[in-house]
Tab-separated table of C-alpha atoms in Angstrom:
chain	number	residue	atom	x	y	z
A	1	MET	CA	215.079	-116.997	-61.637
A	2	SER	CA	211.414	-116.570	-60.648
A	3	GLU	CA	210.010	-113.173	-59.730
A	4	LYS	CA	209.217	-112.523	-56.082
A	5	LYS	CA	205.455	-112.459	-55.489
A	6	THR	CA	204.061	-109.183	-54.210
A	7	THR	CA	200.741	-108.003	-52.844
A	8	HIS	CA	199.349	-104.647	-51.798
A	9	PHE	CA	199.705	-103.152	-48.344
A	10	GLY	CA	197.509	-100.110	-48.755
A	11	PHE	CA	198.859	-98.444	-51.881
A	12	GLN	CA	202.334	-100.003	-51.515
A	13	GLU	CA	203.477	-103.204	-53.201
A	14	VAL	CA	205.204	-105.472	-50.674
A	15	PRO	CA	206.476	-109.085	-50.757
A	16	VAL	CA	203.612	-111.496	-49.980
A	17	GLU	CA	205.399	-112.881	-46.929
A	18	GLU	CA	205.691	-109.390	-45.393
A	19	LYS	CA	202.042	-108.331	-45.522
A	20	ALA	CA	200.746	-110.261	-42.498
A	21	GLY	CA	203.478	-108.836	-40.285
A	22	ARG	CA	202.811	-105.281	-41.446
A	23	VAL	CA	199.058	-105.639	-40.884
A	24	ALA	CA	199.808	-107.099	-37.439
A	25	ASP	CA	201.880	-104.040	-36.548
A	26	VAL	CA	198.977	-101.762	-37.499
A	27	PHE	CA	196.559	-103.548	-35.168
A	28	HIS	CA	199.061	-103.951	-32.322
A	29	SER	CA	199.362	-100.162	-32.506
A	30	VAL	CA	195.645	-99.313	-32.489
A	31	ALA	CA	194.126	-102.175	-30.415
A	32	GLY	CA	193.713	-100.207	-27.194
A	33	LYS	CA	191.749	-97.356	-28.842
A	34	TYR	CA	190.116	-99.403	-31.620
A	35	ASP	CA	186.526	-99.116	-30.335
A	36	LEU	CA	186.827	-95.416	-29.580
A	37	MET	CA	188.175	-94.787	-33.090
A	38	ASN	CA	185.367	-96.847	-34.654
A	39	ASP	CA	182.789	-94.666	-32.917
A	40	LEU	CA	184.579	-91.471	-33.933
A	41	MET	CA	185.209	-92.555	-37.536
A	42	SER	CA	181.653	-93.692	-38.229
A	43	GLY	CA	179.736	-91.401	-35.887
A	44	GLY	CA	178.562	-94.571	-34.149
A	45	VAL	CA	176.929	-95.897	-37.347
A	46	HIS	CA	179.142	-99.020	-37.289
A	47	ARG	CA	176.792	-100.317	-34.565
A	48	LEU	CA	173.850	-100.182	-37.000
A	49	TRP	CA	175.881	-101.966	-39.699
A	50	LYS	CA	176.699	-104.724	-37.212
A	51	ARG	CA	173.094	-104.969	-36.028
A	52	PHE	CA	171.946	-105.514	-39.618
A	53	THR	CA	174.621	-108.237	-39.985
A	54	ILE	CA	173.248	-110.040	-36.938
A	55	GLU	CA	169.681	-109.762	-38.258
A	56	LEU	CA	170.678	-111.367	-41.575
A	57	SER	CA	172.753	-114.094	-39.923
A	58	GLY	CA	169.787	-116.256	-38.962
A	59	VAL	CA	171.688	-117.293	-35.824
A	60	ARG	CA	169.533	-118.868	-33.135
A	61	ARG	CA	169.753	-120.909	-29.949
A	62	GLY	CA	172.179	-123.837	-30.069
A	63	HIS	CA	174.094	-122.605	-33.134
A	64	LYS	CA	177.864	-122.563	-33.513
A	65	VAL	CA	179.207	-119.223	-34.770
A	66	LEU	CA	182.704	-118.243	-35.886
A	67	ASP	CA	183.450	-114.507	-35.668
A	68	ILE	CA	186.626	-114.066	-37.782
A	69	ALA	CA	188.696	-110.902	-37.293
A	70	GLY	CA	186.354	-110.465	-34.350
A	71	GLY	CA	188.755	-108.051	-32.693
A	72	THR	CA	187.196	-106.389	-29.700
A	73	GLY	CA	184.156	-108.676	-29.712
A	74	ASP	CA	181.148	-106.546	-30.731
A	75	LEU	CA	179.532	-109.291	-32.818
A	76	SER	CA	180.663	-112.125	-30.529
A	77	TYR	CA	178.910	-110.486	-27.581
A	78	LYS	CA	175.586	-110.323	-29.450
A	79	PHE	CA	175.957	-113.860	-30.813
A	80	SER	CA	176.704	-115.270	-27.352
A	81	LYS	CA	173.285	-113.974	-26.236
A	82	LEU	CA	171.551	-115.475	-29.286
A	83	VAL	CA	173.065	-118.977	-29.187
A	84	GLY	CA	172.484	-119.429	-25.456
A	85	PRO	CA	174.219	-121.973	-23.201
A	86	GLU	CA	173.691	-124.794	-25.733
A	87	GLY	CA	175.519	-122.884	-28.480
A	88	LEU	CA	179.099	-121.801	-29.048
A	89	VAL	CA	180.765	-118.632	-30.296
A	90	VAL	CA	184.411	-118.613	-31.364
A	91	LEU	CA	186.008	-115.169	-31.323
A	92	ALA	CA	188.916	-115.500	-33.766
A	93	ASP	CA	191.540	-112.977	-34.750
A	94	ILE	CA	195.048	-113.312	-36.156
A	95	ASN	CA	196.209	-110.399	-33.999
A	96	GLU	CA	197.103	-111.184	-30.393
A	97	SER	CA	196.682	-107.583	-29.169
A	98	MET	CA	193.168	-107.270	-30.621
A	99	LEU	CA	192.232	-110.691	-29.236
A	100	ARG	CA	193.437	-109.775	-25.755
A	101	VAL	CA	191.378	-106.578	-25.778
A	102	GLY	CA	188.322	-108.510	-27.043
A	103	ARG	CA	188.663	-111.306	-24.485
A	104	ASP	CA	189.055	-108.881	-21.572
A	105	ARG	CA	186.141	-106.799	-22.769
A	106	LEU	CA	183.814	-109.793	-23.076
A	107	THR	CA	184.881	-111.098	-19.655
A	108	ASP	CA	184.086	-107.678	-18.172
A	109	ARG	CA	180.639	-107.868	-19.779
A	110	GLY	CA	179.993	-111.234	-18.155
A	111	VAL	CA	180.311	-113.449	-21.223
A	112	ALA	CA	181.486	-116.938	-20.258
A	113	GLY	CA	180.685	-120.582	-20.891
A	114	ASN	CA	179.589	-120.391	-24.524
A	115	LEU	CA	182.493	-118.329	-25.890
A	116	VAL	CA	186.055	-119.329	-26.699
A	117	VAL	CA	188.910	-117.252	-28.093
A	118	SER	CA	191.166	-118.495	-30.902
A	119	GLN	CA	194.179	-116.852	-32.533
A	120	ALA	CA	193.596	-117.944	-36.118
A	121	ASP	CA	194.539	-117.037	-39.680
A	122	ALA	CA	191.450	-116.724	-41.911
A	123	GLN	CA	193.377	-118.394	-44.755
A	124	TYR	CA	194.073	-121.546	-42.710
A	125	LEU	CA	191.245	-121.898	-40.201
A	126	PRO	CA	192.171	-124.490	-37.529
A	127	PHE	CA	188.735	-126.087	-37.306
A	128	PRO	CA	187.257	-129.348	-38.657
A	129	ASP	CA	185.126	-129.417	-41.806
A	130	ASN	CA	181.404	-128.647	-41.403
A	131	THR	CA	181.675	-127.148	-37.897
A	132	PHE	CA	179.809	-123.827	-37.930
A	133	ASP	CA	176.237	-122.729	-38.680
A	134	CYS	CA	177.381	-119.172	-39.356
A	135	ILE	CA	180.629	-117.312	-40.014
A	136	THR	CA	181.022	-113.546	-39.881
A	137	ILE	CA	183.991	-111.405	-40.833
A	138	ALA	CA	183.486	-107.699	-40.165
A	139	PHE	CA	186.016	-105.194	-41.519
A	140	GLY	CA	188.675	-107.891	-41.715
A	141	LEU	CA	188.664	-109.413	-45.191
A	142	ARG	CA	190.438	-106.452	-46.762
A	143	ASN	CA	193.468	-107.131	-44.530
A	144	VAL	CA	193.790	-110.784	-45.585
A	145	THR	CA	196.664	-111.482	-48.003
A	146	ASP	CA	194.893	-114.162	-50.094
A	147	LYS	CA	191.169	-113.494	-49.977
A	148	ASP	CA	190.280	-116.411	-52.295
A	149	LEU	CA	192.112	-118.839	-50.026
A	150	ALA	CA	190.358	-117.386	-46.980
A	151	LEU	CA	186.908	-117.706	-48.598
A	152	ARG	CA	187.573	-121.367	-49.428
A	153	SER	CA	188.760	-121.944	-45.862
A	154	MET	CA	185.524	-120.425	-44.543
A	155	LEU	CA	183.438	-122.580	-46.878
A	156	ARG	CA	185.218	-125.717	-45.633
A	157	VAL	CA	184.432	-125.144	-41.943
A	158	LEU	CA	180.794	-124.122	-42.539
A	159	LYS	CA	178.090	-126.753	-42.253
A	160	PRO	CA	176.020	-127.384	-45.420
A	161	GLY	CA	173.334	-124.698	-45.395
A	162	GLY	CA	175.498	-122.494	-43.187
A	163	ARG	CA	175.876	-118.787	-43.911
A	164	LEU	CA	178.867	-116.530	-44.427
A	165	LEU	CA	178.430	-112.800	-43.834
A	166	VAL	CA	181.151	-110.400	-44.932
A	167	LEU	CA	180.720	-106.849	-43.621
A	168	GLU	CA	183.253	-104.565	-45.267
A	169	PHE	CA	183.882	-101.086	-46.573
A	170	SER	CA	183.030	-100.962	-50.256
A	171	LYS	CA	182.477	-98.587	-53.168
A	172	PRO	CA	180.147	-95.571	-52.707
A	173	GLN	CA	177.361	-95.530	-55.269
A	174	SER	CA	177.427	-91.831	-56.141
A	175	GLU	CA	180.301	-89.748	-57.493
A	176	LEU	CA	179.552	-86.933	-55.051
A	177	LEU	CA	179.597	-89.247	-52.048
A	178	SER	CA	182.778	-90.866	-53.362
A	179	LYS	CA	184.593	-87.511	-53.490
A	180	ALA	CA	183.446	-86.506	-50.006
A	181	TYR	CA	184.443	-89.943	-48.687
A	182	ASP	CA	187.917	-89.635	-50.241
A	183	ALA	CA	188.473	-86.246	-48.611
A	184	TYR	CA	187.346	-87.652	-45.269
A	185	SER	CA	189.435	-90.840	-45.547
A	186	PHE	CA	192.726	-89.367	-46.668
A	187	LYS	CA	192.704	-86.089	-44.721
A	188	LEU	CA	190.520	-86.330	-41.626
A	189	LEU	CA	191.049	-90.016	-40.774
A	190	PRO	CA	194.865	-89.905	-40.368
A	191	PHE	CA	194.469	-86.637	-38.415
A	192	MET	CA	192.007	-88.320	-36.008
A	193	GLY	CA	194.335	-91.316	-35.742
A	194	LYS	CA	197.197	-89.017	-34.788
A	195	LEU	CA	195.048	-87.192	-32.240
A	196	VAL	CA	193.510	-90.248	-30.539
A	197	THR	CA	196.114	-93.012	-30.938
A	198	ASN	CA	199.219	-90.964	-31.809
A	199	ASP	CA	199.403	-93.056	-34.983
A	200	ALA	CA	198.501	-91.328	-38.256
A	201	ASP	CA	200.266	-93.946	-40.416
A	202	SER	CA	198.056	-96.850	-39.318
A	203	TYR	CA	194.906	-94.933	-40.188
A	204	ALA	CA	196.379	-93.832	-43.506
A	205	TYR	CA	196.945	-97.562	-44.219
A	206	LEU	CA	193.359	-98.394	-43.235
A	207	ALA	CA	192.038	-95.752	-45.659
A	208	GLU	CA	194.251	-97.100	-48.457
A	209	SER	CA	193.283	-100.725	-47.733
A	210	ILE	CA	189.613	-99.797	-48.167
A	211	ARG	CA	190.325	-98.418	-51.665
A	212	MET	CA	192.223	-101.578	-52.648
A	213	HIS	CA	189.408	-103.907	-51.525
A	214	PRO	CA	187.235	-105.490	-54.270
A	215	ASP	CA	184.002	-103.658	-55.041
A	216	GLN	CA	180.559	-105.152	-54.394
A	217	ALA	CA	180.168	-107.125	-57.632
A	218	THR	CA	183.772	-108.380	-57.603
A	219	LEU	CA	183.495	-109.712	-54.047
A	220	LYS	CA	180.183	-111.386	-54.864
A	221	ASN	CA	181.861	-113.168	-57.797
A	222	MET	CA	184.800	-114.174	-55.584
A	223	MET	CA	182.344	-115.809	-53.169
A	224	LEU	CA	180.645	-117.655	-56.036
A	225	ASP	CA	184.037	-118.797	-57.366
A	226	ALA	CA	184.958	-120.098	-53.890
A	227	GLY	CA	181.846	-122.310	-53.955
A	228	PHE	CA	179.210	-120.282	-52.110
A	229	ALA	CA	175.601	-120.263	-53.347
A	230	ASN	CA	172.787	-117.694	-53.118
A	231	CYS	CA	175.293	-114.839	-52.929
A	232	GLU	CA	173.899	-111.340	-52.523
A	233	TYR	CA	174.937	-108.010	-51.085
A	234	HIS	CA	173.246	-105.102	-49.367
A	235	ASN	CA	174.655	-101.577	-49.625
A	236	MET	CA	174.545	-99.415	-46.515
A	237	THR	CA	175.292	-95.717	-46.093
A	238	GLY	CA	175.305	-95.211	-49.862
A	239	GLY	CA	177.635	-98.142	-50.528
A	240	ILE	CA	180.384	-96.956	-48.177
A	241	VAL	CA	179.760	-100.302	-46.500
A	242	ALA	CA	178.315	-103.486	-47.996
A	243	LEU	CA	177.133	-106.695	-46.367
A	244	HIS	CA	177.699	-109.799	-48.526
A	245	ARG	CA	175.929	-113.037	-47.713
A	246	GLY	CA	176.424	-116.517	-49.143
A	247	THR	CA	175.404	-120.066	-48.250
A	248	LYS	CA	177.316	-123.338	-48.306
A	249	PRO	CA	175.457	-125.685	-50.691
């Protein structure tokens, strides 16, 4: 009799087939206050991290962009301005609640015509080969069950020469910063989650999922193994966040 495959959900080991549902429950719970919590958790610095991602994307007029785990649409909004009416932005997220919040928010901001919304699993992207000039995934890869499968899926739908940008929490570069970050993540973050969203457990999971995510060098090697070329990463805020970039050969 074969052993049941497990994966991590934060610090817990759960059956592989259960992880997506558990992650979905987390984001259904926090979707309505997601942006407010992002501002509170990062002191607004997440906006600078995202701006740097856009600068490194090389996206310009007429491009097709896929924003995976795009949630409430921060990056999609900026990309829709860059690609213009000739381009296309696909805001994709596996979570229906996050997608609904993102779609409504972008509609309220007047985005229309060059943006479509797609409920999609990063591991099995429902798009033809060689479709996009750029793919971004911001703070979403750590929630994917099979990251290698997702990276190969992203490579498939990128055009040759297209870029993938992965913005994700990573490993702080100094021991002192690492200790301070741990205290913040495991004590203050769940407390803020309880206060703002009445959900401490979801934010405890998010803190744990960050610790279980591959560090900078490991993720770079995963991208190379998936078939990406010219892979590099940029540490921000002392390595608390890293932006990885790779190109489809």
